[in-house]
Amino acid sequence: MLLEVKKLRTEFKLKRGTVTAVDDLSFTIDKGEILAIVGESGSGKSVTSLSIMGLLQKPGKIAGGEILFKSQDLNKMSQKELQKIRGNKISMIFQEPMTSLNPVWRIKDQIMENIMTHMKISKKEALTRTIEMLETVGIPSPAERANDYPHQMSGGMRQRVMTAMALACDPELLIADEPTTALDVTIQAQILELLYRMREKFHMAVLLITHDLGVVAEAADRVIVMYCGKIVEEAAVKDLFAQPLHPYTVGLLQSIPQIDDDSDKRLYMIKGMVPNPLNMPPGCNFSDRCDRCMDRCTKEMPELQDINGHKVRCFLYDKAKEGELSAK
């Protein structure tokens, strides 16, 4: 077990009240595994990654739970101890490379800084490794492009630079937060292929955060679906796409355009909006948007239950028998 998150709760204390961005979140990642977390904006995906990295900014704080990396609780570490792990054992590709890269530093200087912080090597050796990493992630003429500034590169190239920086110290866990956002489909496919190759080459685990189920189907081994800070479904990718259980997951999959759909057919849309986190509805958070809502759903929060390895948070499956996944 490489990473184990146990009952993680992350809160933001605001003047109008407390927002629980991540609530009772538990999951594991094994070595070499790609785990995807998917959900709408505001579901708690990015806050989960920042909680793991210890990069939450005030007023955010971890209010409960454990984050165990190789059996060590990251929550109990000092900032000095975390700095030895961040960028070294655990690396992150941030959501927007243009704002994550320093605009007044050359590409090589930003990657070399990370390498020299965590590895006891000379500046010359760090430069050699930087050029090797840029070549590994597919940047042409890496020795020349290493002297560029971020604005001189395209969005896809900047994403590759972020990937090279994250992989420079051979991390055991890579967190990729929306690594294909705002990229065209061709570059998106290249980035996903790159992540897959890097996983195979370095035998690292990947936590892939996205709102795109197409990306999940292409790259992940296992998937967690989040809604309002909670896990509503968790399964192997092939199982989730073959037989989604939670009405929210069903709605997400129905919202994906199909090649063989009638051009006159309206695309399915989940009704309503994500509830205000300061005024959450009683019972199930998805109840006011669910087509299969029952009276019980508006009063009680369902537990996350395991049905033959397929986890779901929904009262529809309360009496599911062993070997069955059909709703009552």
Coordinates of C-alpha atoms in Angstrom, one line a residue:
M1 CA 0.0 0.0 0.0
L2 CA 1.6 3.3 -1.1
L3 CA -1.0 5.8 0.0
E4 CA -4.0 5.4 2.3
V5 CA -6.4 8.2 3.0
K6 CA -8.6 7.5 6.0
K7 CA -11.8 9.6 6.8
L8 CA -10.2 12.8 5.5
R9 CA -12.2 16.0 6.4
T10 CA -11.1 19.3 5.0
E11 CA -12.9 22.5 6.0
F12 CA -12.8 26.2 5.1
K13 CA -14.0 28.5 7.9
L14 CA -15.6 31.6 6.4
K15 CA -17.5 34.5 7.9
R16 CA -20.8 33.1 6.7
G17 CA -20.1 29.6 8.1
T18 CA -17.9 26.5 7.6
V19 CA -17.6 24.8 4.2
T20 CA -16.8 21.1 4.3
A21 CA -15.0 20.6 1.0
V22 CA -14.0 17.0 1.7
D23 CA -16.1 14.9 4.0
D24 CA -15.2 11.4 5.3
L25 CA -13.0 10.6 2.3
S26 CA -11.2 7.2 2.4
F27 CA -9.3 5.5 -0.4
T28 CA -6.0 3.7 -1.2
I29 CA -3.5 3.7 -4.0
D30 CA -1.1 0.9 -4.7
K31 CA 2.3 1.1 -6.4
G32 CA 2.0 1.4 -10.2
E33 CA -1.8 2.0 -10.1
I34 CA -3.6 4.9 -11.8
L35 CA -6.6 6.0 -9.7
A36 CA -8.9 8.7 -11.1
I37 CA -11.1 11.0 -9.1
V38 CA -13.9 12.5 -11.2
G39 CA -16.8 14.9 -10.5
E40 CA -18.2 18.3 -11.3
S41 CA -16.4 21.5 -10.3
G42 CA -16.7 22.0 -6.6
S43 CA -16.9 18.3 -5.7
G44 CA -13.7 18.4 -3.7
K45 CA -11.2 16.9 -6.2
S46 CA -8.5 19.5 -6.1
V47 CA -8.9 20.2 -2.4
T48 CA -8.2 16.5 -1.9
S49 CA -4.9 16.8 -3.8
L50 CA -3.9 19.9 -1.9
S51 CA -4.7 18.2 1.4
I52 CA -2.4 15.3 0.5
M53 CA 0.4 17.6 -0.6
G54 CA 0.1 19.8 2.5
L55 CA -0.5 22.9 0.3
L56 CA -3.9 24.1 1.7
Q57 CA -4.0 27.8 2.1
K58 CA -5.9 29.6 4.9
P59 CA -8.8 29.5 5.7
G60 CA -8.6 25.9 4.7
K61 CA -7.5 23.2 7.1
I62 CA -7.6 19.5 7.6
A63 CA -10.2 19.0 10.4
G64 CA -9.8 15.2 10.7
G65 CA -8.6 11.9 9.3
E66 CA -5.2 10.5 8.3
I67 CA -3.1 10.6 5.1
L68 CA -0.7 7.7 5.3
F69 CA 2.2 7.7 2.8
K70 CA 4.1 4.4 3.2
S71 CA 2.6 4.2 6.7
Q72 CA 3.7 7.7 7.7
D73 CA 1.0 10.2 8.6
L74 CA 1.6 13.3 6.5
N75 CA -0.8 15.3 8.7
K76 CA 1.6 14.9 11.6
M77 CA 4.7 16.0 9.8
S78 CA 6.2 19.5 10.1
Q79 CA 6.6 21.7 7.0
K80 CA 10.3 20.9 7.0
E81 CA 9.6 17.2 6.9
L82 CA 7.0 17.7 4.2
Q83 CA 9.4 19.6 2.0
K84 CA 11.6 16.6 1.9
I85 CA 8.7 14.6 0.4
R86 CA 7.0 17.2 -1.8
G87 CA 8.6 17.2 -5.3
N88 CA 10.6 14.2 -4.3
K89 CA 8.6 11.2 -3.2
I90 CA 5.2 12.8 -4.1
S91 CA 5.0 15.2 -7.0
M92 CA 2.1 17.2 -8.5
I93 CA 1.2 18.5 -11.9
F94 CA -0.9 21.6 -11.2
Q95 CA -4.0 22.5 -13.1
E96 CA -2.7 25.5 -15.1
P97 CA 0.9 25.4 -16.1
M98 CA 1.1 29.0 -17.2
T99 CA 0.3 30.2 -13.7
S100 CA 2.3 27.4 -12.0
L101 CA 5.5 28.2 -13.9
N102 CA 7.5 31.3 -12.9
P103 CA 7.3 33.6 -16.0
V104 CA 10.7 35.3 -15.3
W105 CA 12.7 32.1 -14.9
R106 CA 14.0 30.0 -17.8
I107 CA 12.6 26.5 -18.0
K108 CA 15.9 24.9 -17.1
D109 CA 16.3 27.0 -13.9
Q110 CA 12.9 25.9 -12.6
I111 CA 13.5 22.2 -13.2
M112 CA 17.1 22.4 -11.9
E113 CA 15.9 24.1 -8.7
N114 CA 13.7 21.1 -7.9
I115 CA 16.4 18.6 -8.7
M116 CA 19.1 20.3 -6.6
T117 CA 16.7 20.7 -3.7
H118 CA 16.2 17.0 -3.3
M119 CA 19.3 15.4 -5.0
K120 CA 22.9 15.8 -3.9
I121 CA 24.3 16.5 -7.4
S122 CA 26.3 19.4 -9.0
K123 CA 24.7 22.1 -11.1
K124 CA 26.2 20.6 -14.2
E125 CA 24.7 17.2 -13.4
A126 CA 21.3 18.8 -12.6
L127 CA 21.4 20.5 -16.1
T128 CA 22.2 17.2 -17.8
R129 CA 19.2 15.6 -15.9
T130 CA 17.0 18.5 -16.8
I131 CA 17.7 18.1 -20.5
E132 CA 17.2 14.3 -20.3
M133 CA 13.8 14.8 -18.6
L134 CA 12.7 17.3 -21.3
E135 CA 13.7 14.8 -23.9
T136 CA 11.8 12.0 -22.0
V137 CA 8.6 13.9 -22.1
G138 CA 8.9 14.6 -25.8
I139 CA 10.1 18.2 -26.1
P140 CA 12.1 18.5 -29.4
S141 CA 15.6 20.1 -29.2
P142 CA 15.5 19.9 -25.4
A143 CA 18.9 21.6 -24.9
E144 CA 17.8 24.6 -26.8
R145 CA 14.2 24.7 -25.4
A146 CA 15.5 24.5 -21.9
N147 CA 16.6 28.1 -22.3
D148 CA 13.1 29.3 -23.1
Y149 CA 10.7 31.2 -20.9
P150 CA 7.2 29.7 -20.3
H151 CA 5.5 32.3 -22.6
Q152 CA 7.6 31.0 -25.5
M153 CA 6.0 27.6 -25.3
S154 CA 2.6 26.3 -26.3
G155 CA 0.1 25.0 -23.8
G156 CA 0.9 21.5 -24.6
M157 CA 4.7 22.1 -24.3
R158 CA 4.2 23.9 -20.9
Q159 CA 2.2 20.9 -19.7
R160 CA 5.1 18.6 -20.7
V161 CA 7.5 20.9 -18.8
M162 CA 5.4 20.6 -15.7
T163 CA 5.4 16.8 -16.2
A164 CA 9.2 16.8 -16.6
M165 CA 9.6 18.9 -13.4
A166 CA 7.3 16.6 -11.5
L167 CA 9.1 13.4 -12.6
A168 CA 12.7 14.8 -12.3
C169 CA 13.3 13.2 -8.9
D170 CA 11.7 9.9 -9.7
P171 CA 8.6 10.2 -7.4
E172 CA 6.7 7.2 -6.1
L173 CA 3.3 9.0 -6.4
L174 CA 2.4 11.6 -9.1
I175 CA -0.8 13.7 -8.5
A176 CA -2.0 15.1 -11.9
D177 CA -4.7 17.8 -11.3
E178 CA -6.7 18.2 -14.6
P179 CA -3.5 17.7 -16.7
T180 CA -5.4 17.9 -20.0
T181 CA -7.7 20.9 -19.3
A182 CA -7.8 23.5 -22.1
L183 CA -5.7 21.3 -24.4
D184 CA -7.0 20.2 -27.8
V185 CA -7.8 16.5 -28.3
T186 CA -4.6 15.7 -30.1
I187 CA -2.4 17.2 -27.4
Q188 CA -4.7 15.7 -24.7
A189 CA -4.1 12.2 -26.2
Q190 CA -0.3 12.9 -26.2
I191 CA -0.3 13.9 -22.5
L192 CA -2.3 10.9 -21.5
E193 CA 0.0 8.6 -23.5
L194 CA 3.0 10.4 -21.8
L195 CA 1.5 9.8 -18.3
Y196 CA 1.0 6.1 -19.1
R197 CA 4.5 5.7 -20.4
M198 CA 6.0 7.4 -17.4
R199 CA 4.0 5.2 -15.1
E200 CA 5.4 2.1 -16.9
K201 CA 9.0 3.5 -16.9
F202 CA 9.2 4.7 -13.3
H203 CA 6.6 2.2 -11.9
M204 CA 5.0 5.1 -10.0
A205 CA 1.4 5.4 -8.8
V206 CA -0.8 8.2 -10.3
L207 CA -3.7 10.1 -8.8
L208 CA -5.5 11.5 -11.8
I209 CA -8.0 14.3 -11.0
T210 CA -10.4 15.2 -13.8
H211 CA -13.9 16.0 -14.7
D212 CA -13.6 14.2 -18.1
L213 CA -14.9 10.6 -18.1
G214 CA -13.3 10.1 -21.5
V215 CA -9.9 10.7 -19.9
V216 CA -10.8 8.2 -17.1
A217 CA -11.7 5.5 -19.6
E218 CA -8.5 6.1 -21.5
A219 CA -6.0 6.1 -18.6
A220 CA -7.2 4.9 -15.2
D221 CA -7.3 1.5 -13.6
R222 CA -9.8 2.5 -10.9
V223 CA -12.1 5.4 -10.5
I224 CA -13.7 7.4 -7.6
V225 CA -16.8 9.5 -8.3
M226 CA -17.1 12.5 -5.9
Y227 CA -20.1 14.7 -5.2
C228 CA -20.2 17.5 -2.7
G229 CA -17.0 16.3 -1.0
K230 CA -18.1 12.7 -0.6
I231 CA -17.4 9.5 -2.5
V232 CA -20.7 8.3 -4.2
E233 CA -19.2 5.5 -6.2
E234 CA -15.9 3.6 -6.5
A235 CA -15.0 0.7 -8.8
A236 CA -12.7 -0.6 -11.4
V237 CA -13.0 1.5 -14.6
K238 CA -14.4 -1.3 -16.7
D239 CA -17.0 -2.1 -14.1
L240 CA -18.1 1.5 -13.7
F241 CA -18.5 2.0 -17.4
A242 CA -20.2 -1.4 -17.9
Q243 CA -22.7 -0.9 -15.0
P244 CA -22.7 2.4 -13.2
L245 CA -24.8 2.3 -10.0
H246 CA -25.2 5.7 -8.5
P247 CA -27.8 8.0 -10.3
Y248 CA -25.1 10.7 -10.4
T249 CA -22.7 8.5 -12.2
V250 CA -25.4 7.4 -14.6
G251 CA -26.2 11.0 -15.3
L252 CA -22.5 11.9 -16.0
L253 CA -22.2 9.0 -18.4
Q254 CA -25.5 9.9 -20.2
S255 CA -24.1 13.4 -20.6
I256 CA -21.3 12.3 -22.9
P257 CA -22.0 12.8 -26.6
Q258 CA -22.1 9.5 -28.6
I259 CA -20.9 9.2 -32.2
D260 CA -24.0 7.2 -33.2
D261 CA -26.5 9.6 -31.5
D262 CA -29.2 11.2 -33.6
S263 CA -28.1 14.8 -34.4
D264 CA -31.5 16.1 -33.5
K265 CA -31.5 14.5 -30.1
R266 CA -30.9 16.8 -27.1
L267 CA -27.9 15.9 -25.0
Y268 CA -28.9 14.6 -21.5
M269 CA -28.4 17.1 -18.7
I270 CA -28.5 16.4 -15.0
K271 CA -31.3 18.7 -13.6
G272 CA -30.6 21.4 -11.1
M273 CA -27.4 22.7 -9.7
V274 CA -24.7 21.6 -7.2
P275 CA -26.1 22.7 -3.8
N276 CA -24.6 25.7 -1.9
P277 CA -22.0 24.2 0.5
L278 CA -23.1 26.7 3.2
N279 CA -26.7 25.4 2.9
M280 CA -26.6 21.7 2.1
P281 CA -29.9 19.9 1.8
P282 CA -30.8 17.3 4.5
G283 CA -30.2 13.7 3.7
C284 CA -28.4 12.7 0.5
N285 CA -26.6 15.7 -1.1
F286 CA -27.8 14.5 -4.6
S287 CA -31.5 14.0 -3.6
D288 CA -32.9 17.3 -5.1
R289 CA -31.3 16.4 -8.5
C290 CA -32.0 12.7 -8.5
D291 CA -34.7 11.1 -10.8
R292 CA -35.0 8.1 -8.4
C293 CA -35.2 10.1 -5.1
M294 CA -37.3 8.5 -2.3
D295 CA -38.6 10.0 0.9
R296 CA -35.8 8.4 2.8
C297 CA -33.2 10.2 0.6
T298 CA -34.4 13.6 1.8
K299 CA -33.9 12.7 5.5
E300 CA -30.9 10.4 5.8
M301 CA -27.4 10.3 4.4
P302 CA -26.7 6.8 2.9
E303 CA -23.5 5.0 3.8
L304 CA -20.9 3.9 1.3
Q305 CA -21.5 0.2 0.9
D306 CA -19.4 -2.4 -0.8
I307 CA -21.2 -4.8 -3.2
N308 CA -18.7 -7.3 -4.6
G309 CA -15.9 -4.7 -4.7
H310 CA -18.1 -2.1 -6.3
K311 CA -18.8 0.7 -3.8
V312 CA -21.9 2.9 -3.9
R313 CA -23.5 5.5 -1.6
C314 CA -27.2 5.0 -2.4
F315 CA -30.3 3.6 -0.7
L316 CA -31.3 1.9 -3.9
Y317 CA -28.8 -0.9 -3.1
D318 CA -29.5 -1.4 0.6
K319 CA -30.8 -4.9 0.0
A320 CA -28.6 -5.9 -2.8
K321 CA -27.7 -9.6 -2.4
E322 CA -24.3 -11.2 -2.8
G323 CA -23.6 -11.5 -6.5
E324 CA -26.3 -8.9 -7.5
L325 CA -25.8 -5.3 -8.5
S326 CA -29.3 -4.5 -9.7
A327 CA -31.2 -1.8 -7.8
K328 CA -34.4 -2.9 -6.0

